[in-house]
Each structure stands twice: as C-alpha cells, then as structure tokens.
Coordinates of C-alpha atoms and ligand atoms in Angstrom, one line a residue:
X556 CA -0.1 0.1 0.0
X557 CA 1.6 3.4 -1.0
X558 CA 2.1 6.2 1.9
X559 CA -0.5 9.0 2.0
X560 CA 0.9 12.1 1.1
X561 CA -1.7 14.8 2.4
X562 CA -2.1 17.8 0.4
X563 CA -2.0 20.0 3.7
X564 CA -0.9 19.1 7.5
X565 CA -1.9 21.5 10.1
X566 CA 0.3 21.6 13.4
X567 CA -2.1 22.9 16.1
X568 CA -5.6 23.0 16.7
X569 CA -6.3 26.7 18.3
X570 CA -8.4 29.1 16.2
X571 CA -5.6 29.8 13.3
X572 CA -5.3 25.9 12.9
X573 CA -9.2 25.3 13.0
X574 CA -9.8 28.0 10.5
X575 CA -7.0 26.7 8.0
X576 CA -8.6 23.3 8.7
X577 CA -11.9 24.7 7.6
X578 CA -10.8 26.5 4.5
X579 CA -8.6 23.8 3.0
X580 CA -11.2 20.7 4.1
X581 CA -13.9 22.7 2.4
X582 CA -11.6 23.3 -0.7
X583 CA -11.4 19.3 -0.6
X584 CA -7.6 19.2 0.0
X585 CA -6.7 16.1 1.9
X586 CA -6.1 17.7 5.3
X587 CA -4.8 16.3 8.3
X588 CA -4.6 18.4 11.7
X589 CA -2.2 17.1 14.5
X590 CA -2.9 18.1 17.9
X591 CA -0.6 17.9 20.8
X592 CA -3.3 17.7 23.6
X593 CA -6.6 19.6 23.7
X594 CA -8.4 21.2 20.8
X595 CA -9.1 24.7 21.3
X596 CA -5.6 26.2 22.1
X597 CA -5.5 29.2 24.6
X598 CA -9.2 30.3 24.2
X599 CA -10.0 26.9 26.1
X600 CA -8.9 28.7 29.2
X601 CA -10.7 32.0 28.7
X602 CA -14.0 32.4 30.6
X603 CA -15.8 34.8 28.5
X604 CA -14.8 36.2 24.8
X605 CA -16.2 39.2 24.3
X606 CA -14.6 40.7 21.1
X607 CA -15.2 38.1 18.6
X608 CA -18.0 39.5 16.2
X609 CA -21.1 37.5 15.9
X610 CA -21.7 36.8 19.6
X611 CA -23.4 39.8 21.1
X612 CA -23.1 39.1 25.1
X613 CA -20.0 37.2 24.7
X614 CA -19.3 33.4 24.5
X615 CA -17.5 31.2 26.7
X616 CA -13.9 30.2 25.3
X617 CA -14.6 26.3 25.1
X618 CA -18.1 26.8 23.8
X619 CA -16.5 29.0 21.0
X620 CA -14.0 26.6 20.1
X621 CA -16.5 23.6 20.2
X622 CA -18.3 25.4 17.4
X623 CA -15.3 25.7 15.4
X624 CA -14.6 22.1 15.8
X625 CA -18.1 21.2 14.6
X626 CA -17.6 23.5 11.7
X627 CA -14.6 21.6 10.6
X628 CA -16.3 18.1 11.1
X629 CA -18.9 19.4 8.7
X630 CA -16.2 19.4 5.7
X631 CA -14.4 16.2 7.1
X632 CA -11.2 17.7 8.8
X633 CA -9.2 14.8 9.7
X634 CA -7.5 15.3 13.2
X635 CA -4.6 13.0 15.0
X636 CA -3.4 13.7 18.1
X637 CA 0.3 13.6 18.8
X638 CA 3.6 15.6 19.2
X639 CA 5.3 17.1 16.2
X640 CA 9.1 16.8 17.0
X641 CA 10.4 17.8 13.5
X642 CA 9.9 19.4 9.9
X643 CA 11.9 18.6 6.8
X644 CA 12.0 19.8 3.3
X645 CA 12.2 17.2 0.9
X646 CA 11.6 19.6 -2.2
X647 CA 8.1 18.6 -3.6
X648 CA 7.1 17.5 -0.3
X649 CA 7.5 18.0 3.6
X650 CA 8.4 15.3 6.1
X651 CA 6.7 15.9 9.5
X652 CA 7.9 13.9 12.5
X653 CA 5.0 13.2 14.7
X654 CA 5.9 11.2 17.9
X655 CA 8.7 9.3 16.2
X656 CA 6.8 8.5 13.2
X657 CA 7.1 10.4 9.6
X658 CA 3.9 12.1 8.0
X659 CA 4.3 13.4 4.4
X660 CA 2.5 16.5 3.3
X661 CA 2.7 18.8 0.3
X662 CA 2.2 22.1 2.3
X663 CA 2.3 22.5 6.1
X664 CA 0.4 25.1 8.2
X665 CA 2.3 25.9 11.6
X666 CA -0.4 27.2 13.9
X667 CA 1.3 25.9 17.5
X668 CA 0.3 29.2 19.3
X669 CA 2.0 30.3 22.4
X670 CA 2.1 29.4 26.1
X671 CA 2.5 31.3 29.3
X672 CA 5.5 32.9 30.0
X673 CA 7.2 32.1 33.4
X674 CA 8.7 34.7 36.1
X675 CA 11.8 32.7 36.4
X676 CA 11.8 33.5 40.0
X677 CA 13.0 31.1 42.9
X678 CA 10.5 28.8 44.0
X679 CA 8.0 29.2 41.1
X680 CA 8.8 25.9 39.8
X681 CA 8.5 23.9 42.8
X682 CA 5.1 25.9 43.8
X683 CA 3.5 25.2 40.7
X684 CA 0.3 23.3 41.0
X685 CA 0.8 24.2 44.7
X686 CA -0.4 27.8 44.7
X687 CA 1.4 29.0 41.7
X688 CA -0.7 28.9 38.8
X689 CA -0.8 30.1 35.0
X690 CA -4.5 29.7 34.5
X691 CA -7.1 31.4 36.6
X692 CA -9.8 30.0 34.7
X693 CA -8.7 26.5 35.7
X694 CA -7.6 27.0 39.2
X695 CA -9.2 30.0 40.3
X696 CA -12.1 28.0 42.2
X697 CA -9.4 26.6 44.6
X698 CA -8.9 29.8 46.1
X699 CA -12.6 30.8 47.5
X700 CA -12.4 33.3 50.1
X701 CA -8.6 33.4 50.1
X702 CA -6.1 36.2 49.2
X703 CA -4.5 36.0 45.7
X704 CA -2.1 38.1 43.6
X705 CA -1.5 38.2 39.9
X706 CA 1.5 39.1 38.1
X707 CA 1.2 41.1 34.9
X708 CA -0.4 44.3 33.5
X709 CA -2.0 43.3 30.2
X710 CA -5.3 42.2 29.0
X711 CA -4.8 38.5 30.3
X712 CA -3.9 39.8 33.8
X713 CA -6.8 42.4 34.0
X714 CA -9.4 39.6 32.7
X715 CA -8.0 37.0 35.1
X716 CA -8.2 39.5 38.3
X717 CA -11.9 40.3 37.6
X718 CA -12.4 36.5 37.1
X719 CA -10.5 35.6 40.5
X720 CA -13.0 38.2 42.3
X721 CA -15.6 35.5 41.8
X722 CA -13.8 33.4 44.4
X723 CA -11.1 35.3 46.3
X724 CA -11.8 37.7 49.0
X725 CA -8.9 40.0 47.9
X726 CA -6.8 40.1 44.5
X727 CA -3.5 42.0 44.2
X728 CA -2.5 43.0 40.9
X729 CA 1.2 43.3 40.9
X730 CA 2.5 45.5 38.1
X731 CA 6.2 46.2 37.4
X732 CA 5.3 49.7 36.3
X733 CA 3.0 52.7 36.9
X734 CA 0.6 52.0 34.0
X735 CA -1.0 49.2 32.7
X736 CA -0.8 47.7 29.2
X737 CA -4.7 46.4 29.6
X738 CA -7.0 48.4 27.3
X739 CA -9.0 51.1 28.8
X740 CA -12.2 49.1 29.2
X741 CA -10.5 46.3 31.4
X742 CA -8.7 49.1 33.3
X743 CA -12.1 51.0 34.1
X744 CA -13.6 47.6 35.4
X745 CA -10.5 47.0 37.4
X746 CA -10.6 50.1 39.2
X747 CA -14.7 49.7 39.9
X748 CA -14.0 46.4 41.7
X749 CA -13.6 46.6 45.2
X750 CA -11.7 43.5 45.8
X751 CA -8.9 44.5 43.5
X752 CA -5.7 46.3 44.5
X753 CA -3.1 47.5 42.1
X754 CA 0.3 47.3 43.3
X755 CA 2.2 49.9 41.2
X756 CA 6.1 49.4 40.4
X757 CA 6.2 46.1 41.8
X758 CA 8.0 42.9 40.7
X759 CA 7.4 39.2 42.2
X760 CA 11.0 38.1 42.7
X761 CA 10.3 35.0 45.0
X762 CA 7.8 32.6 46.1
X763 CA 7.9 31.5 49.5
X764 CA 6.1 28.1 50.6
X765 CA 6.3 24.5 51.9
X766 CA 5.0 21.0 51.1
X767 CA 1.5 22.3 52.1
X768 CA 1.7 25.0 49.2
X769 CA 2.2 28.8 48.8
X770 CA 2.5 30.9 51.7
X771 CA 3.8 34.5 50.6
X772 CA 5.4 36.3 47.6
X773 CA 8.4 38.8 47.8
X774 CA 7.8 41.8 46.2
X775 CA 10.6 44.2 44.8
X776 CA 9.7 48.0 44.4
X777 CA 11.0 48.4 40.9
X778 CA 11.7 52.1 41.6
X779 CA 13.3 52.0 45.1
X780 CA 14.5 48.5 45.0
X781 CA 12.8 47.9 48.4
X782 CA 11.6 44.6 49.2
X783 CA 8.6 43.1 51.2
X784 CA 6.7 40.1 51.8
X785 CA 3.0 39.6 50.9
X786 CA 0.9 36.7 52.4
X787 CA -1.1 35.0 49.6
X788 CA -2.6 31.6 49.1
X789 CA -2.4 31.7 45.4
X790 CA -0.1 33.6 42.6
X791 CA -1.2 33.9 39.2
X792 CA 1.2 34.5 36.5
X793 CA -0.1 36.5 33.4
X794 CA 3.2 38.2 32.0
X795 CA 2.4 37.4 28.5
X796 CA 3.3 34.3 26.3
X797 CA 6.1 32.8 24.7
X798 CA 5.7 31.0 21.0
X799 CA 5.7 27.1 20.8
X800 CA 8.0 26.8 18.0
X801 CA 11.2 25.5 19.9
X802 CA 11.2 22.5 17.4
X803 CA 11.4 24.7 14.4
X804 CA 14.4 26.5 15.6
X805 CA 17.0 24.7 13.2
X806 CA 14.8 24.8 10.2
X807 CA 12.8 27.9 9.8
X808 CA 13.8 31.7 10.3
X809 CA 12.5 32.9 14.0
X810 CA 12.9 36.1 15.6
X811 CA 15.2 36.5 18.6
X812 CA 11.9 36.0 21.0
X813 CA 11.2 32.6 18.9
X814 CA 8.4 33.9 16.8
X815 CA 8.3 32.1 13.2
X816 CA 9.0 34.8 11.0
X817 CA 6.5 35.1 7.7
X818 CA 5.8 37.6 4.9
X819 CA 2.3 39.0 4.6
X820 CA 0.9 35.8 2.9
X821 CA 1.9 33.9 6.0
X822 CA 4.7 32.0 4.2
X823 CA 7.8 31.2 6.1
X824 CA 11.3 30.7 5.1
X825 CA 10.7 27.0 4.1
X826 CA 9.0 26.4 0.5
X827 CA 5.3 25.3 1.2
X828 CA 5.3 26.0 5.0
X829 CA 3.0 28.5 6.4
X830 CA 2.6 29.9 9.8
X831 CA -0.5 31.6 11.2
X832 CA -1.9 32.9 14.5
X833 CA 0.1 33.4 18.0
X834 CA 3.3 31.4 16.8
X835 CA 4.1 34.1 13.8
X836 CA 5.6 37.3 14.5
X837 CA 2.7 39.9 14.2
X838 CA 1.5 43.0 16.0
X839 CA -1.8 41.8 17.2
X840 CA -2.6 38.7 19.0
X841 CA -6.5 38.0 18.9
X842 CA -8.9 35.2 18.3
X843 CA -10.1 37.6 14.9
X844 CA -6.4 37.8 13.9
X845 CA -5.5 34.2 14.5
X846 CA -8.9 33.4 12.0
X847 CA -7.6 36.0 9.6
X848 CA -4.1 34.3 9.9
X849 CA -5.6 30.8 9.3
X850 CA -7.7 31.7 6.1
X851 CA -4.8 33.6 4.4
X852 CA -2.5 30.6 5.1
X853 CA -5.0 28.0 3.9
X854 CA -5.7 30.0 0.8
X855 CA -2.0 30.6 0.2
X856 CA -1.3 26.8 0.6
X857 CA -4.3 26.0 -1.9
X858 CA -2.4 28.4 -4.3
X859 CA 1.0 26.8 -3.7
X860 CA -0.4 23.3 -4.7
X861 CA -2.1 24.7 -7.9
X862 CA 1.0 26.5 -8.9
X863 CA 2.7 23.2 -8.6
X864 CA 0.4 21.1 -10.8
Ligands
NAP1209 P1 1.0 41.3 27.1 O1 0.0 42.2 26.3 O2 2.4 41.2 26.4 O3 1.1 41.8 28.7 C1 2.0 41.3 29.5 C2 2.1 42.0 30.7 O4 2.9 41.2 31.6 C3 2.6 43.5 30.6 O5 2.0 44.4 31.4 C4 4.2 43.5 30.8 O6 4.7 44.5 31.3 C5 4.3 42.0 32.1 N1 5.5 41.7 32.0 C6 5.9 41.0 31.0 N2 7.3 40.2 31.4 C7 7.3 40.3 32.7 C8 8.0 39.9 33.7 N3 9.2 39.4 33.5 N4 7.6 40.5 35.0 C9 6.7 41.1 35.2 N5 6.0 41.6 34.2 C10 6.1 41.2 33.2 O7 0.5 39.6 27.6 P2 -1.2 39.3 27.6 O8 -1.7 39.9 28.6 O9 -1.0 37.7 27.8 O10 -1.9 39.4 26.2 C11 -1.2 38.9 25.2 C12 -1.9 39.3 23.9 O11 -3.5 38.7 23.8 C13 -2.0 40.9 23.7 O12 -1.6 41.1 22.5 C14 -3.2 40.9 24.5 O13 -4.2 41.9 24.0 C15 -4.2 39.7 23.7 N6 -5.2 39.7 24.6 C16 -6.4 40.1 24.5 C17 -7.4 39.9 25.2 C18 -9.1 40.7 24.8 O14 -8.9 41.3 23.8 N7 -10.0 40.3 25.6 C19 -7.5 38.9 26.3 C20 -6.4 38.5 26.6 C21 -5.4 38.6 25.9 P3 5.0 45.9 30.8 O15 3.5 46.4 30.5 O16 5.7 46.9 31.7 O17 5.6 45.4 29.7

C-alpha cells in the first residue's frame, strides 16, 4: 500500500489551525490536523470572549472552540493527536515527524500558538500546581475566600484578576510599572472592583512556601528596590506568552523571541510551509487575527498546490 501524502498538514488545533482546516477541507484538500493535547488552544482557558464578532453578550471560550470544531467536522477535517518533533523539506513535499513516525505532506501550516511565560523566580517551579498557576480559569475556584495575587499588567492579567474576584476575598494585581498595558475598558472594570488592589511598580521576585503550598510572595519595588513580603495563598502569573516553535529553531527563520517570521501572506522561510496565529511574528494577537491568519495561510497553501500542478 502506498504511503498517504496529504495536501496539507496543520500543526495545532487552536483558532488559527481550525480556521485553516475549515478552509482547506472545504476546498477538498486532503488535510490532516495534528494536535498535541486539547483542541481549542489558549481560548480553552478563557472564561468569556467578548470581542469575537457575531456573539453579542460574549461566549465562553470552550463553547466557541467547540463550534469551530463542529464547523470543521462538517467538511471532514481529519484530526490526529500527537506531538510534532520535526519538519524537513524534501523538495516537492515536506516530512513531519509526529511521535517518532513520519507523515508526508505537500504543504504545512504551523499554528502551534503560544504558552504562558514564566516569571523565572526562586520557588516558582516547585510551587507550580501548589499555589502558583498560569490559568485563573482552571484554578481560580481553589482559592475561595482566600487572598491571591496576579502578576502582569496586560489584558490577560486584567481579565484574570476580574475573574478571580468571583472566588477570592482579595486580589492584588502586581505590575512592574505605574501604567497598565490592558485596554481601557478592562482598566475601568479593575478600578470599579472593590476586591482588586493594584500594586504599582512591583515585581514578584520570589515565591515562598512549603510542602503544603504557597504562603507568600516577595515583592521588589522597581523604583526604590525595597523588598517586602505579601501573604497570599495563590499566585497567578499572566505576564504574556512565549511562542511554541522550539522544534522549528533549526529549520525555519525565527525572530529573537522565537516567533516564526513570515511575509504578509503567512509564508515562512521554507517552501510550502506557512505559519498562522500567535506563533507568527505579528502586531496583534487576538482570536479574530488568528482566524484571519488561518484563512490567509490556507488560501496560500491552496494556491501553492495549484501552482505546483
Ligand atoms: P501582554 O499584553 O504581552 O502583557 C504582558 C504583561 O506582563 C505586561 O503588562 C508586561 O509588563 C508584564 N510582564 C512581561 N514580562 C514580565 C516580567 N518578566 N515580570 C513582570 N511583568 C512582566 O500579554 P497578555 O496580557 O497575555 O496578552 C497577550 C496578547 O493577547 C495581547 O495582544 C493581548 O491584547 C491579547 N489578549 C486580548 C484579550 C482580549 O482582547 N480580551 C484578552 C487576553 C489577551 P509591561 O507592560 O511593563 O511590559
């Protein structure tokens, strides 16, 4: 039996990957989407998405992603679970290594997204899962009537701080500057919430705890350098994301932060390979832009295949 050569192999099942899959399957390209763990990407840890068009009043992240998947199923998108370990250009096709096995495809669309950045402070790793968390939606409910802190000043930190007030008695938002990066509507909601206190010019420099979990965090004033300890049961880290493109470092052009470099049509430095969504170097990371990227990458992959024939 001859080995299957897919028209398109998509790596990653978040909004960009599912959109690319929808487009290529609908265009009747033989498409396989490979997902490492859970379909839906970072949106799966978002409680409410308020800025994706078509859902007045907002929609829960997992619900939105379920709709994306159902939509792809309508067009017969094939899905395989596994970890992609490598990518190689064979000239007229690409070889993708998944869990030690090779899969061949004429085009590849990389939509692996990004993962939460770590603070890199003493105790953080040891206390992860025992007070230190990177996902308020996942772990917030463990901190009912307790005091928690959230590190970061962007949209994620603001949204997670607001979400945590459903459970925690007090939420400190620890930000290293005197101005938030979060959009003004979120800043307004933070100010209006009595449970939230913003600690300006403050950096978490240590986490303190024992086998039973996190007890306190050390805060360093970024202006005076002064240190103090703050008793908290939970620390949520929301200081941005880092792209999941390590496995591509030797084969594709990445920027210094590890994002995949593409042109405006989502072409990477390897022929027949495209990148879409948060893994790609770009200015705005939103579900709407990931969806836009996914569509562009899919259409460009289709065009590439037509040009080859
Ligand atoms: P982000 O916008 O990059 O913000 C990261 C925040 O963490 C910044 O305030 C930054 O401080 C701080 N930070 C970074 N490294 C730090 C460190 N080592 N120690 C302490 N603080 C640190 O990341 P994000 O909030 O995760 O958002 C990522 C993208 O998703 C953004 O484009 C965002 O707009 C988007 N997003 C949108 C929504 C929405 O539209 N509802 C929701 C979530 C995320 P500085 O400000 O000092 O740099």
